[in-house]
PDB file of C-alpha atoms in Angstrom:
ATOM      1  CA  VAL A   1      12.492 -31.623  65.991  1.00 54.00           C
ATOM      2  CA  PRO A   2      11.468 -28.909  63.514  1.00 62.00           C
ATOM      3  CA  VAL A   3       7.850 -29.123  62.367  1.00 59.00           C
ATOM      4  CA  ALA A   4       7.559 -29.570  58.614  1.00 63.00           C
ATOM      5  CA  GLU A   5       5.590 -26.943  56.730  1.00 73.00           C
ATOM      6  CA  PRO A   6       2.297 -28.310  55.351  1.00 75.00           C
ATOM      7  CA  ALA A   7       2.230 -29.065  51.647  1.00 83.00           C
ATOM      8  CA  PRO A   8       0.516 -26.493  49.426  1.00 88.00           C
ATOM      9  CA  PRO A   9      -2.961 -27.308  48.153  1.00 93.00           C
ATOM     10  CA  LEU A  10      -3.320 -29.497  45.102  1.00 93.00           C
ATOM     11  CA  LEU A  11      -4.373 -27.246  42.220  1.00 94.00           C
ATOM     12  CA  THR A  12      -6.825 -28.780  39.776  1.00 95.00           C
ATOM     13  CA  ASP A  13      -8.535 -27.844  36.540  1.00 93.00           C
ATOM     14  CA  THR A  14     -12.094 -26.558  36.287  1.00 91.00           C
ATOM     15  CA  ALA A  15     -13.509 -30.075  36.385  1.00 89.00           C
ATOM     16  CA  GLY A  16     -11.571 -30.775  39.572  1.00 86.00           C
ATOM     17  CA  LYS A  17      -9.843 -33.798  38.030  1.00 85.00           C
ATOM     18  CA  GLY A  18      -6.591 -32.937  36.299  1.00 91.00           C
ATOM     19  CA  GLU A  19      -3.712 -31.257  38.125  1.00 93.00           C
ATOM     20  CA  ARG A  20      -2.557 -27.869  36.886  1.00 92.00           C
ATOM     21  CA  SER A  21      -0.504 -24.900  38.055  1.00 94.00           C
ATOM     22  CA  SER A  22      -1.349 -21.255  38.575  1.00 96.00           C
ATOM     23  CA  GLN A  23      -0.090 -18.769  36.016  1.00 96.00           C
ATOM     24  CA  LEU A  24       0.203 -16.122  38.741  1.00 97.00           C
ATOM     25  CA  LEU A  25       0.953 -17.819  42.073  1.00 97.00           C
ATOM     26  CA  PRO A  26       4.175 -19.775  42.657  1.00 95.00           C
ATOM     27  CA  LYS A  27       3.877 -22.796  44.948  1.00 94.00           C
ATOM     28  CA  GLU A  28       5.342 -21.017  47.959  1.00 94.00           C
ATOM     29  CA  ALA A  29       2.750 -18.254  47.607  1.00 96.00           C
ATOM     30  CA  VAL A  30      -0.066 -20.800  47.278  1.00 96.00           C
ATOM     31  CA  ALA A  31       1.136 -22.461  50.478  1.00 96.00           C
ATOM     32  CA  ALA A  32       1.394 -19.172  52.391  1.00 96.00           C
ATOM     33  CA  VAL A  33      -2.053 -17.986  51.318  1.00 97.00           C
ATOM     34  CA  ALA A  34      -3.604 -21.361  52.138  1.00 96.00           C
ATOM     35  CA  ARG A  35      -2.162 -21.336  55.659  1.00 95.00           C
ATOM     36  CA  ARG A  36      -4.229 -18.214  56.428  1.00 95.00           C
ATOM     37  CA  MET A  37      -7.506 -19.876  55.481  1.00 95.00           C
ATOM     38  CA  PRO A  38      -9.938 -21.789  57.699  1.00 92.00           C
ATOM     39  CA  ALA A  39      -9.353 -25.517  57.991  1.00 88.00           C
ATOM     40  CA  GLY A  40     -10.842 -27.467  55.104  1.00 90.00           C
ATOM     41  CA  GLN A  41      -9.619 -25.029  52.452  1.00 94.00           C
ATOM     42  CA  ARG A  42      -5.926 -25.896  52.478  1.00 92.00           C
ATOM     43  CA  GLU A  43      -5.858 -29.163  50.574  1.00 92.00           C
ATOM     44  CA  ARG A  44      -7.370 -28.692  47.110  1.00 94.00           C
ATOM     45  CA  TRP A  45      -8.147 -25.630  45.006  1.00 96.00           C
ATOM     46  CA  ARG A  46     -10.086 -25.746  41.739  1.00 97.00           C
ATOM     47  CA  LEU A  47      -9.576 -23.243  38.936  1.00 97.00           C
ATOM     48  CA  LEU A  48     -12.761 -21.311  38.203  1.00 97.00           C
ATOM     49  CA  PHE A  49     -11.592 -18.588  35.852  1.00 98.00           C
ATOM     50  CA  ASN A  50      -8.519 -17.446  33.950  1.00 98.00           C
ATOM     51  CA  SER A  51      -8.835 -14.390  31.710  1.00 98.00           C
ATOM     52  CA  ASN A  52      -6.306 -15.781  29.227  1.00 97.00           C
ATOM     53  CA  GLU A  53      -8.485 -18.856  28.750  1.00 96.00           C
ATOM     54  CA  ASN A  54     -12.020 -17.612  29.442  1.00 97.00           C
ATOM     55  CA  GLY A  55     -11.693 -14.119  27.994  1.00 97.00           C
ATOM     56  CA  ARG A  56     -12.430 -10.722  29.496  1.00 96.00           C
ATOM     57  CA  SER A  57     -16.205 -10.847  29.417  1.00 97.00           C
ATOM     58  CA  PHE A  58     -17.633  -9.928  32.808  1.00 97.00           C
ATOM     59  CA  SER A  59     -20.614 -12.153  32.049  1.00 97.00           C
ATOM     60  CA  SER A  60     -18.193 -15.066  31.633  1.00 97.00           C
ATOM     61  CA  PHE A  61     -16.458 -14.102  34.870  1.00 98.00           C
ATOM     62  CA  GLN A  62     -19.781 -14.151  36.712  1.00 97.00           C
ATOM     63  CA  SER A  63     -20.896 -17.458  35.206  1.00 96.00           C
ATOM     64  CA  HIS A  64     -17.687 -19.101  36.400  1.00 97.00           C
ATOM     65  CA  VAL A  65     -17.336 -17.415  39.806  1.00 97.00           C
ATOM     66  CA  LEU A  66     -20.713 -16.529  41.339  1.00 96.00           C
ATOM     67  CA  GLY A  67     -22.033 -18.948  43.953  1.00 95.00           C
ATOM     68  CA  GLN A  68     -18.877 -21.091  44.026  1.00 95.00           C
ATOM     69  CA  GLY A  69     -18.032 -20.815  47.719  1.00 95.00           C
ATOM     70  CA  PRO A  70     -14.827 -19.251  49.095  1.00 97.00           C
ATOM     71  CA  THR A  71     -12.327 -18.141  46.463  1.00 98.00           C
ATOM     72  CA  VAL A  72      -8.898 -16.666  45.883  1.00 98.00           C
ATOM     73  CA  VAL A  73      -8.792 -13.855  43.302  1.00 98.00           C
ATOM     74  CA  VAL A  74      -5.343 -13.140  41.838  1.00 98.00           C
ATOM     75  CA  VAL A  75      -4.377 -10.249  39.542  1.00 98.00           C
ATOM     76  CA  ARG A  76      -1.213  -9.428  37.619  1.00 98.00           C
ATOM     77  CA  ASP A  77      -0.909  -5.961  36.144  1.00 98.00           C
ATOM     78  CA  THR A  78       0.930  -5.145  32.918  1.00 98.00           C
ATOM     79  CA  GLN A  79       3.990  -4.054  34.937  1.00 97.00           C
ATOM     80  CA  GLY A  80       4.339  -7.520  36.475  1.00 96.00           C
ATOM     81  CA  HIS A  81       2.963  -6.630  39.920  1.00 97.00           C
ATOM     82  CA  SER A  82       0.824  -9.489  41.313  1.00 97.00           C
ATOM     83  CA  PHE A  83      -1.645  -9.352  44.181  1.00 98.00           C
ATOM     84  CA  GLY A  84      -5.031 -10.638  45.243  1.00 98.00           C
ATOM     85  CA  GLY A  85      -7.585 -11.324  47.898  1.00 98.00           C
ATOM     86  CA  TYR A  86      -9.278 -14.190  49.713  1.00 98.00           C
ATOM     87  CA  ALA A  87     -13.095 -14.116  49.670  1.00 98.00           C
ATOM     88  CA  CYS A  88     -14.413 -16.132  52.604  1.00 96.00           C
ATOM     89  CA  GLU A  89     -17.846 -16.818  51.093  1.00 95.00           C
ATOM     90  CA  SER A  90     -19.566 -17.072  47.734  1.00 96.00           C
ATOM     91  CA  TRP A  91     -19.648 -13.984  45.554  1.00 96.00           C
ATOM     92  CA  THR A  92     -23.207 -12.633  45.408  1.00 94.00           C
ATOM     93  CA  LEU A  93     -24.114 -10.051  42.753  1.00 95.00           C
ATOM     94  CA  GLY A  94     -25.429  -6.747  44.067  1.00 94.00           C
ATOM     95  CA  PRO A  95     -24.463  -3.166  44.965  1.00 93.00           C
ATOM     96  CA  LYS A  96     -23.723  -3.972  48.623  1.00 93.00           C
ATOM     97  CA  PHE A  97     -20.606  -5.341  50.273  1.00 96.00           C
ATOM     98  CA  ASN A  98     -20.617  -8.788  51.872  1.00 95.00           C
ATOM     99  CA  GLY A  99     -18.034 -11.194  53.260  1.00 97.00           C
ATOM    100  CA  GLY A 100     -16.507 -11.609  56.713  1.00 96.00           C
ATOM    101  CA  TYR A 101     -13.487 -10.991  58.920  1.00 96.00           C
ATOM    102  CA  SER A 102     -11.581 -13.984  57.574  1.00 96.00           C
ATOM    103  CA  CYS A 103     -11.119 -12.211  54.225  1.00 98.00           C
ATOM    104  CA  PHE A 104      -7.632 -10.870  53.542  1.00 98.00           C
ATOM    105  CA  LEU A 105      -5.466  -9.249  50.889  1.00 98.00           C
ATOM    106  CA  PHE A 106      -2.004 -10.239  49.699  1.00 98.00           C
ATOM    107  CA  ARG A 107       0.724  -9.014  47.393  1.00 98.00           C
ATOM    108  CA  LEU A 108       3.613 -10.913  45.818  1.00 96.00           C
ATOM    109  CA  THR A 109       5.937  -8.033  44.943  1.00 90.00           C
ATOM    110  CA  PRO A 110       8.391  -6.818  46.042  1.00 90.00           C
ATOM    111  CA  GLU A 111       7.910  -9.559  48.667  1.00 94.00           C
ATOM    112  CA  LEU A 112       5.039 -11.782  49.719  1.00 97.00           C
ATOM    113  CA  GLN A 113       2.839 -10.030  52.282  1.00 97.00           C
ATOM    114  CA  LEU A 114      -0.634 -10.815  53.660  1.00 98.00           C
ATOM    115  CA  PHE A 115      -2.954  -8.236  55.198  1.00 97.00           C
ATOM    116  CA  GLY A 116      -5.706  -9.277  57.585  1.00 97.00           C
ATOM    117  CA  THR A 117      -8.834  -7.333  58.430  1.00 97.00           C
ATOM    118  CA  SER A 118      -8.462  -4.238  60.588  1.00 96.00           C
ATOM    119  CA  GLY A 119     -11.753  -4.489  62.473  1.00 95.00           C
ATOM    120  CA  TYR A 120     -12.710  -0.947  61.435  1.00 95.00           C
ATOM    121  CA  SER A 121     -14.939  -1.808  58.462  1.00 96.00           C
ATOM    122  CA  THR A 122     -17.195  -4.625  57.312  1.00 96.00           C
ATOM    123  CA  ASN A 123     -16.838  -3.771  53.604  1.00 97.00           C
ATOM    124  CA  PHE A 124     -15.039  -6.947  52.579  1.00 98.00           C
ATOM    125  CA  MET A 125     -16.240  -8.158  49.158  1.00 98.00           C
ATOM    126  CA  TYR A 126     -18.029  -6.346  46.326  1.00 97.00           C
ATOM    127  CA  ILE A 127     -19.306  -7.454  42.931  1.00 97.00           C
ATOM    128  CA  ASN A 128     -21.846  -5.600  40.854  1.00 96.00           C
ATOM    129  CA  ASP A 129     -23.057  -5.365  37.269  1.00 96.00           C
ATOM    130  CA  GLY A 130     -25.492  -3.307  35.237  1.00 93.00           C
ATOM    131  CA  LYS A 131     -25.882  -0.314  37.570  1.00 90.00           C
ATOM    132  CA  LYS A 132     -25.262   3.293  36.566  1.00 88.00           C
ATOM    133  CA  GLU A 133     -25.132   4.740  40.074  1.00 89.00           C
ATOM    134  CA  VAL A 134     -22.369   2.529  41.494  1.00 91.00           C
ATOM    135  CA  PRO A 135     -19.227   0.876  40.080  1.00 94.00           C
ATOM    136  CA  ASN A 136     -19.590  -2.295  38.049  1.00 97.00           C
ATOM    137  CA  GLY A 137     -16.873  -4.849  38.639  1.00 97.00           C
ATOM    138  CA  VAL A 138     -15.345  -6.795  41.507  1.00 98.00           C
ATOM    139  CA  GLY A 139     -13.365  -5.551  44.477  1.00 98.00           C
ATOM    140  CA  PHE A 140     -12.160  -6.000  48.027  1.00 98.00           C
ATOM    141  CA  GLY A 141     -12.351  -3.639  50.986  1.00 97.00           C
ATOM    142  CA  GLY A 142     -12.633   0.077  51.544  1.00 95.00           C
ATOM    143  CA  GLN A 143     -15.579   1.862  49.991  1.00 92.00           C
ATOM    144  CA  VAL A 144     -16.774   2.963  46.579  1.00 89.00           C
ATOM    145  CA  GLY A 145     -14.007   5.058  45.068  1.00 87.00           C
ATOM    146  CA  TYR A 146     -11.480   3.908  47.695  1.00 92.00           C
ATOM    147  CA  PHE A 147     -11.399   0.126  47.385  1.00 96.00           C
ATOM    148  CA  GLY A 148      -8.577  -2.024  48.700  1.00 97.00           C
ATOM    149  CA  PHE A 149      -8.527  -2.992  45.062  1.00 98.00           C
ATOM    150  CA  PHE A 150     -11.153  -2.948  42.332  1.00 98.00           C
ATOM    151  CA  ILE A 151     -11.290  -4.533  38.856  1.00 98.00           C
ATOM    152  CA  ASN A 152     -13.665  -2.921  36.404  1.00 97.00           C
ATOM    153  CA  ASP A 153     -16.237  -4.917  34.463  1.00 97.00           C
ATOM    154  CA  GLY A 154     -14.030  -4.998  31.377  1.00 97.00           C
ATOM    155  CA  LEU A 155     -11.404  -6.928  33.356  1.00 98.00           C
ATOM    156  CA  ASP A 156      -8.811  -4.688  31.716  1.00 98.00           C
ATOM    157  CA  THR A 157      -8.184  -1.891  34.221  1.00 98.00           C
ATOM    158  CA  GLY A 158      -8.396  -1.406  37.949  1.00 98.00           C
ATOM    159  CA  GLU A 159      -7.699   0.845  40.879  1.00 97.00           C
ATOM    160  CA  ALA A 160      -6.261   0.312  44.354  1.00 97.00           C
ATOM    161  CA  SER A 161      -5.837   2.416  47.464  1.00 93.00           C
ATOM    162  CA  GLY A 162      -2.508   2.325  49.233  1.00 88.00           C
ATOM    163  CA  GLN A 163      -4.476   1.816  52.430  1.00 89.00           C
ATOM    164  CA  CYS A 164      -8.155   1.196  53.132  1.00 93.00           C
ATOM    165  CA  ALA A 165     -10.193   0.967  56.338  1.00 94.00           C
ATOM    166  CA  THR A 166     -10.986  -2.733  55.898  1.00 97.00           C
ATOM    167  CA  PHE A 167      -7.502  -4.254  55.780  1.00 97.00           C
ATOM    168  CA  ASP A 168      -4.174  -3.687  57.512  1.00 96.00           C
ATOM    169  CA  GLY A 169      -2.245  -2.980  54.352  1.00 95.00           C
ATOM    170  CA  GLY A 170      -2.554  -2.353  50.643  1.00 96.00           C
ATOM    171  CA  VAL A 171      -1.678  -4.275  47.510  1.00 97.00           C
ATOM    172  CA  TYR A 172       0.156  -1.143  46.284  1.00 97.00           C
ATOM    173  CA  ASP A 173       2.159   1.341  48.326  1.00 94.00           C
ATOM    174  CA  GLN A 174      -0.028   4.242  47.206  1.00 94.00           C
ATOM    175  CA  HIS A 175      -3.231   4.912  45.316  1.00 94.00           C
ATOM    176  CA  THR A 176      -2.714   3.338  41.899  1.00 96.00           C
ATOM    177  CA  ARG A 177      -4.611   2.907  38.654  1.00 97.00           C
ATOM    178  CA  PHE A 178      -3.407  -0.163  36.809  1.00 98.00           C
ATOM    179  CA  ASP A 179      -3.847  -2.063  33.549  1.00 98.00           C
ATOM    180  CA  ILE A 180      -4.556  -5.776  33.902  1.00 98.00           C
ATOM    181  CA  ASP A 181      -2.577  -8.547  32.292  1.00 98.00           C
ATOM    182  CA  THR A 182      -4.300 -11.603  33.834  1.00 98.00           C
ATOM    183  CA  VAL A 183      -7.007 -12.443  36.363  1.00 98.00           C
ATOM    184  CA  GLU A 184      -7.327 -15.868  37.992  1.00 98.00           C
ATOM    185  CA  VAL A 185      -9.940 -17.157  40.420  1.00 98.00           C
ATOM    186  CA  TRP A 186      -9.614 -20.386  42.443  1.00 98.00           C
ATOM    187  CA  ALA A 187     -12.318 -22.107  44.480  1.00 97.00           C
ATOM    188  CA  THR A 188     -10.909 -23.260  47.799  1.00 96.00           C
ATOM    189  CA  ARG A 189     -13.868 -25.414  48.757  1.00 91.00           C
ATOM    190  CA  GLU A 190     -16.860 -26.780  46.905  1.00 82.00           C
ATOM    191  CA  PRO A 191     -20.021 -24.673  47.313  1.00 78.00           C
ATOM    192  CA  ASP A 192     -22.177 -27.634  48.374  1.00 58.00           C
ATOM    193  CA  VAL A 193     -20.219 -27.793  51.630  1.00 47.00           C
ATOM    194  CA  ASP A 194     -19.889 -24.037  52.083  1.00 42.00           C
ATOM    195  CA  PRO A 195     -21.665 -22.960  55.301  1.00 39.00           C
ATOM    196  CA  TRP A 196     -21.453 -19.259  54.411  1.00 37.00           C
ATOM    197  CA  ALA A 197     -23.023 -19.324  50.957  1.00 40.00           C
ATOM    198  CA  ARG A 198     -26.244 -17.481  51.833  1.00 40.00           C
ATOM    199  CA  ASP A 199     -26.537 -14.078  53.392  1.00 41.00           C
ATOM    200  CA  GLU A 200     -28.729 -13.039  56.323  1.00 42.00           C
ATOM    201  CA  GLU A 201     -31.588 -11.984  54.073  1.00 39.00           C
ATOM    202  CA  GLY A 202     -31.547 -15.185  52.022  1.00 38.00           C
ATOM    203  CA  GLU A 203     -33.648 -18.261  52.500  1.00 36.00           C
ATOM    204  CA  GLY A 204     -32.627 -21.034  54.834  1.00 34.00           C
ATOM    205  CA  ASP A 205     -32.495 -21.851  58.501  1.00 32.00           C
ATOM    206  CA  GLY A 206     -29.831 -19.320  59.410  1.00 36.00           C
ATOM    207  CA  SER A 207     -27.132 -21.915  60.032  1.00 36.00           C
ATOM    208  CA  SER A 208     -24.930 -20.335  57.355  1.00 45.00           C
ATOM    209  CA  VAL A 209     -25.026 -17.008  59.187  1.00 45.00           C
ATOM    210  CA  LEU A 210     -24.156 -18.636  62.518  1.00 46.00           C
ATOM    211  CA  ALA A 211     -21.243 -20.492  60.939  1.00 48.00           C
ATOM    212  CA  ARG A 212     -19.851 -17.321  59.389  1.00 51.00           C
ATOM    213  CA  LYS A 213     -20.218 -15.375  62.639  1.00 48.00           C
ATOM    214  CA  LYS A 214     -18.408 -18.139  64.521  1.00 49.00           C
ATOM    215  CA  VAL A 215     -15.454 -17.934  62.144  1.00 50.00           C
ATOM    216  CA  ASP A 216     -15.560 -14.123  62.202  1.00 53.00           C
ATOM    217  CA  LYS A 217     -15.378 -14.210  66.009  1.00 49.00           C
ATOM    218  CA  GLU A 218     -12.327 -16.476  65.832  1.00 49.00           C
ATOM    219  CA  PHE A 219     -10.571 -14.185  63.376  1.00 48.00           C
ATOM    220  CA  MET A 220     -11.392 -11.068  65.396  1.00 49.00           C
ATOM    221  CA  SER A 221      -9.859 -12.795  68.408  1.00 48.00           C
ATOM    222  CA  MET A 222      -6.754 -13.492  66.359  1.00 45.00           C
ATOM    223  CA  ALA A 223      -6.649  -9.881  65.216  1.00 45.00           C
ATOM    224  CA  SER A 224      -6.846  -8.617  68.791  1.00 43.00           C
ATOM    225  CA  ASN A 225      -3.702 -10.610  69.520  1.00 42.00           C
ATOM    226  CA  ARG A 226      -2.027  -9.096  66.408  1.00 39.00           C
ATOM    227  CA  THR A 227      -1.321 -12.535  64.968  1.00 37.00           C
ATOM    228  CA  PHE A 228      -2.849 -11.915  61.548  1.00 39.00           C
ATOM    229  CA  HIS A 229      -1.873  -8.398  60.627  1.00 41.00           C
ATOM    230  CA  SER A 230       0.442  -7.356  57.796  1.00 43.00           C
ATOM    231  CA  ASP A 231       2.449 -10.543  57.868  1.00 46.00           C
ATOM    232  CA  ASN A 232       5.667 -10.792  55.894  1.00 47.00           C
ATOM    233  CA  ILE A 233       6.188 -14.352  54.701  1.00 48.00           C
TER     234      ILE A 233
END
Protein backbone atom coordinates (compact mmCIF):
# COMPACT_ATOMS: atom_id res chain seq x y z
CA VAL A 1 0.00 0.00 0.00
CA PRO A 2 1.54 3.35 -0.99
CA VAL A 3 2.41 5.60 1.94
CA ALA A 4 0.57 8.91 1.80
CA GLU A 5 2.69 12.04 1.74
CA PRO A 6 2.40 14.06 4.97
CA ALA A 7 0.24 17.16 4.81
CA PRO A 8 2.07 20.48 4.51
CA PRO A 9 2.34 22.63 7.62
CA LEU A 10 -0.56 24.84 8.57
CA LEU A 11 0.45 28.42 7.78
CA THR A 12 -0.79 31.04 10.23
CA ASP A 13 -0.70 34.79 10.62
CA THR A 14 1.72 36.66 12.86
CA ALA A 15 -0.45 36.08 15.92
CA GLY A 16 -0.46 32.35 15.20
CA LYS A 17 -4.27 32.23 15.11
CA GLY A 18 -5.69 32.85 11.66
CA GLU A 19 -4.79 30.68 8.68
CA ARG A 20 -3.10 32.33 5.72
CA SER A 21 -1.09 31.41 2.63
CA SER A 22 2.40 32.29 1.49
CA GLN A 23 2.76 34.83 -1.29
CA LEU A 24 5.92 33.06 -2.49
CA LEU A 25 5.67 29.34 -1.66
CA PRO A 26 2.99 27.11 -3.21
CA LYS A 27 1.69 24.31 -0.98
CA GLU A 28 3.78 21.62 -2.65
CA ALA A 29 6.93 23.66 -2.01
CA VAL A 30 5.94 24.23 1.63
CA ALA A 31 5.48 20.48 2.04
CA ALA A 32 8.82 19.63 0.40
CA VAL A 33 10.76 22.16 2.46
CA ALA A 34 9.07 21.02 5.67
CA ARG A 35 9.99 17.38 5.04
CA ARG A 36 13.69 18.33 5.24
CA MET A 37 13.34 19.87 8.69
CA PRO A 38 13.79 18.23 12.09
CA ALA A 39 10.68 16.69 13.63
CA GLY A 40 8.52 19.23 15.42
CA GLN A 41 8.82 21.85 12.67
CA ARG A 42 6.57 20.25 10.06
CA GLU A 43 3.12 20.99 11.42
CA ARG A 44 2.65 24.74 11.85
CA TRP A 45 4.53 27.76 10.53
CA ARG A 46 3.86 31.33 11.67
CA LEU A 47 4.44 34.35 9.45
CA LEU A 48 7.02 36.70 10.96
CA PHE A 49 7.69 39.15 8.16
CA ASN A 50 6.49 40.06 4.68
CA SER A 51 8.11 43.04 2.96
CA ASN A 52 4.87 43.94 1.18
CA GLU A 53 3.13 44.27 4.54
CA ASN A 54 5.91 45.28 6.94
CA GLY A 55 7.94 47.45 4.58
CA ARG A 56 11.61 47.35 3.64
CA SER A 57 13.07 48.74 6.84
CA PHE A 58 15.86 46.50 8.10
CA SER A 59 15.02 47.61 11.63
CA SER A 60 11.49 46.27 11.09
CA PHE A 61 12.91 43.05 9.67
CA GLN A 62 15.06 42.59 12.77
CA SER A 63 12.25 43.38 15.20
CA HIS A 64 10.09 40.70 13.59
CA VAL A 65 12.75 38.03 12.97
CA LEU A 66 15.54 38.13 15.57
CA GLY A 67 15.28 35.59 18.38
CA GLN A 68 12.27 33.78 16.90
CA GLY A 69 13.71 30.28 16.66
CA PRO A 70 14.20 28.35 13.40
CA THR A 71 12.90 30.11 10.29
CA VAL A 72 12.38 29.82 6.56
CA VAL A 73 13.48 32.88 4.56
CA VAL A 74 11.97 33.15 1.07
CA VAL A 75 12.89 35.67 -1.65
CA ARG A 76 11.38 36.48 -5.03
CA ASP A 77 13.39 38.67 -7.36
CA THR A 78 11.89 41.11 -9.86
CA GLN A 79 12.33 38.53 -12.65
CA GLY A 80 10.07 36.05 -10.85
CA HIS A 81 12.84 33.73 -9.61
CA SER A 82 12.05 32.45 -6.08
CA PHE A 83 14.43 30.82 -3.63
CA GLY A 84 15.29 30.73 0.05
CA GLY A 85 16.96 29.09 2.98
CA TYR A 86 16.16 27.26 6.20
CA ALA A 87 17.81 28.69 9.33
CA CYS A 88 18.02 25.98 11.98
CA GLU A 89 18.27 28.36 14.95
CA SER A 90 17.36 31.89 15.96
CA TRP A 91 18.93 34.74 14.04
CA THR A 92 21.45 36.53 16.26
CA LEU A 93 22.76 39.95 15.21
CA GLY A 94 26.51 40.20 14.77
CA PRO A 95 29.35 40.08 12.22
CA LYS A 96 29.96 36.34 12.64
CA PHE A 97 28.26 33.36 11.04
CA ASN A 98 26.19 30.96 13.14
CA GLY A 99 23.77 28.11 12.49
CA GLY A 100 24.27 24.37 12.01
CA TYR A 101 24.43 21.51 9.54
CA SER A 102 20.66 21.16 9.31
CA CYS A 103 20.45 24.48 7.44
CA PHE A 104 19.76 24.22 3.71
CA LEU A 105 19.00 26.26 0.61
CA PHE A 106 16.24 25.80 -1.94
CA ARG A 107 15.08 27.22 -5.24
CA LEU A 108 11.66 27.04 -6.91
CA THR A 109 12.61 27.80 -10.51
CA PRO A 110 13.01 26.29 -13.01
CA GLU A 111 12.15 23.35 -10.73
CA LEU A 112 12.04 22.81 -6.99
CA GLN A 113 15.46 21.82 -5.66
CA LEU A 114 16.89 21.62 -2.12
CA PHE A 115 20.59 21.82 -1.30
CA GLY A 116 21.94 20.39 1.93
CA THR A 117 25.18 21.32 3.65
CA SER A 118 28.42 20.16 2.06
CA GLY A 119 30.42 19.59 5.25
CA TYR A 120 33.21 21.87 4.00
CA SER A 121 32.19 25.06 5.81
CA THR A 122 30.40 26.09 8.99
CA ASN A 123 29.34 29.50 7.63
CA PHE A 124 25.61 28.85 7.64
CA MET A 125 23.68 31.98 8.72
CA TYR A 126 24.68 35.66 8.78
CA ILE A 127 22.88 38.81 9.86
CA ASN A 128 24.54 42.10 10.65
CA ASP A 129 23.71 45.79 10.94
CA GLY A 130 25.51 49.05 11.54
CA LYS A 131 29.07 47.98 10.67
CA LYS A 132 31.26 49.68 8.08
CA GLU A 133 33.86 46.93 7.79
CA VAL A 134 31.53 44.05 6.89
CA PRO A 135 28.28 43.70 4.92
CA ASN A 136 25.03 44.73 6.56
CA GLY A 137 22.09 42.50 5.75
CA VAL A 138 21.12 38.85 5.98
CA GLY A 139 22.55 35.85 4.17
CA PHE A 140 23.20 32.14 3.99
CA GLY A 141 26.43 30.25 3.39
CA GLY A 142 29.76 30.92 1.75
CA GLN A 143 31.77 33.87 3.00
CA VAL A 144 31.69 37.64 2.85
CA GLY A 145 31.55 38.59 -0.81
CA TYR A 146 30.69 35.02 -1.87
CA PHE A 147 27.50 34.19 0.01
CA GLY A 148 25.15 31.39 -0.98
CA PHE A 149 22.80 34.33 -1.12
CA PHE A 150 22.78 37.71 0.59
CA ILE A 151 20.08 40.39 0.97
CA ASN A 152 21.32 43.89 1.69
CA ASP A 153 19.98 45.96 4.56
CA GLY A 154 17.67 47.89 2.26
CA LEU A 155 15.86 44.64 1.42
CA ASP A 156 15.85 45.80 -2.19
CA THR A 157 18.89 44.15 -3.78
CA GLY A 158 20.97 41.06 -3.24
CA GLU A 159 23.73 38.85 -4.53
CA ALA A 160 24.18 35.09 -4.87
CA SER A 161 27.01 32.78 -5.82
CA GLY A 162 26.29 29.99 -8.25
CA GLN A 163 28.08 27.71 -5.81
CA CYS A 164 29.44 28.22 -2.30
CA ALA A 165 31.49 26.04 0.05
CA THR A 166 28.68 25.66 2.59
CA PHE A 167 25.94 24.08 0.47
CA ASP A 168 25.73 21.51 -2.31
CA GLY A 169 24.13 23.83 -4.81
CA GLY A 170 23.17 27.41 -5.50
CA VAL A 171 19.93 29.33 -5.73
CA TYR A 172 21.13 30.66 -9.12
CA ASP A 173 23.14 28.84 -11.76
CA GLN A 174 25.91 31.45 -11.66
CA HIS A 175 26.99 34.47 -9.66
CA THR A 176 24.05 36.87 -9.83
CA ARG A 177 23.12 40.31 -8.56
CA PHE A 178 19.36 40.64 -8.24
CA ASP A 179 16.64 43.15 -7.41
CA ILE A 180 14.12 42.02 -4.80
CA ASP A 181 10.38 41.95 -5.25
CA THR A 182 9.33 40.32 -1.94
CA VAL A 183 10.88 38.81 1.18
CA GLU A 184 8.98 36.50 3.52
CA VAL A 185 10.09 34.91 6.78
CA TRP A 186 8.24 32.07 8.55
CA ALA A 187 8.88 30.74 12.05
CA THR A 188 8.78 26.95 12.04
CA ARG A 189 8.72 26.55 15.80
CA GLU A 190 8.10 28.87 18.71
CA PRO A 191 11.30 30.25 20.29
CA ASP A 192 10.30 29.23 23.83
CA VAL A 193 10.73 25.59 22.82
CA ASP A 194 13.79 26.14 20.64
CA PRO A 195 16.78 24.23 22.08
CA TRP A 196 19.26 26.00 19.80
CA ALA A 197 18.40 29.62 20.56
CA ARG A 198 21.61 30.52 22.42
CA ASP A 199 25.12 30.22 21.12
CA GLU A 200 28.13 28.70 22.88
CA GLU A 201 29.21 32.02 24.33
CA GLY A 202 25.76 32.91 25.65
CA GLU A 203 24.40 32.36 29.10
CA GLY A 204 22.75 29.13 30.11
CA ASP A 205 23.61 25.59 31.04
CA GLY A 206 24.90 24.55 27.63
CA SER A 207 21.95 22.29 26.86
CA SER A 208 21.13 24.33 23.75
CA VAL A 209 24.62 23.69 22.37
CA LEU A 210 24.37 19.95 23.06
CA ALA A 211 20.98 19.78 21.36
CA ARG A 212 22.27 21.56 18.26
CA LYS A 213 25.37 19.36 18.08
CA LYS A 214 23.20 16.25 18.34
CA VAL A 215 21.10 17.36 15.38
CA ASP A 216 24.21 18.44 13.47
CA LYS A 217 25.69 14.97 13.99
CA GLU A 218 22.52 13.38 12.62
CA PHE A 219 22.56 15.59 9.54
CA MET A 220 26.26 14.98 8.91
CA SER A 221 25.52 11.26 9.05
CA MET A 222 22.78 11.77 6.49
CA ALA A 223 25.13 13.78 4.30
CA SER A 224 27.75 11.03 4.39
CA ASN A 225 25.14 8.69 2.95
CA ARG A 226 24.31 11.29 0.24
CA THR A 227 20.65 11.33 1.23
CA PHE A 228 20.33 15.09 1.61
CA HIS A 229 22.33 16.57 -1.22
CA SER A 230 20.97 18.55 -4.16
CA ASP A 231 17.61 16.85 -4.14
CA ASN A 232 15.21 17.38 -7.01
CA ILE A 233 11.63 17.24 -5.76
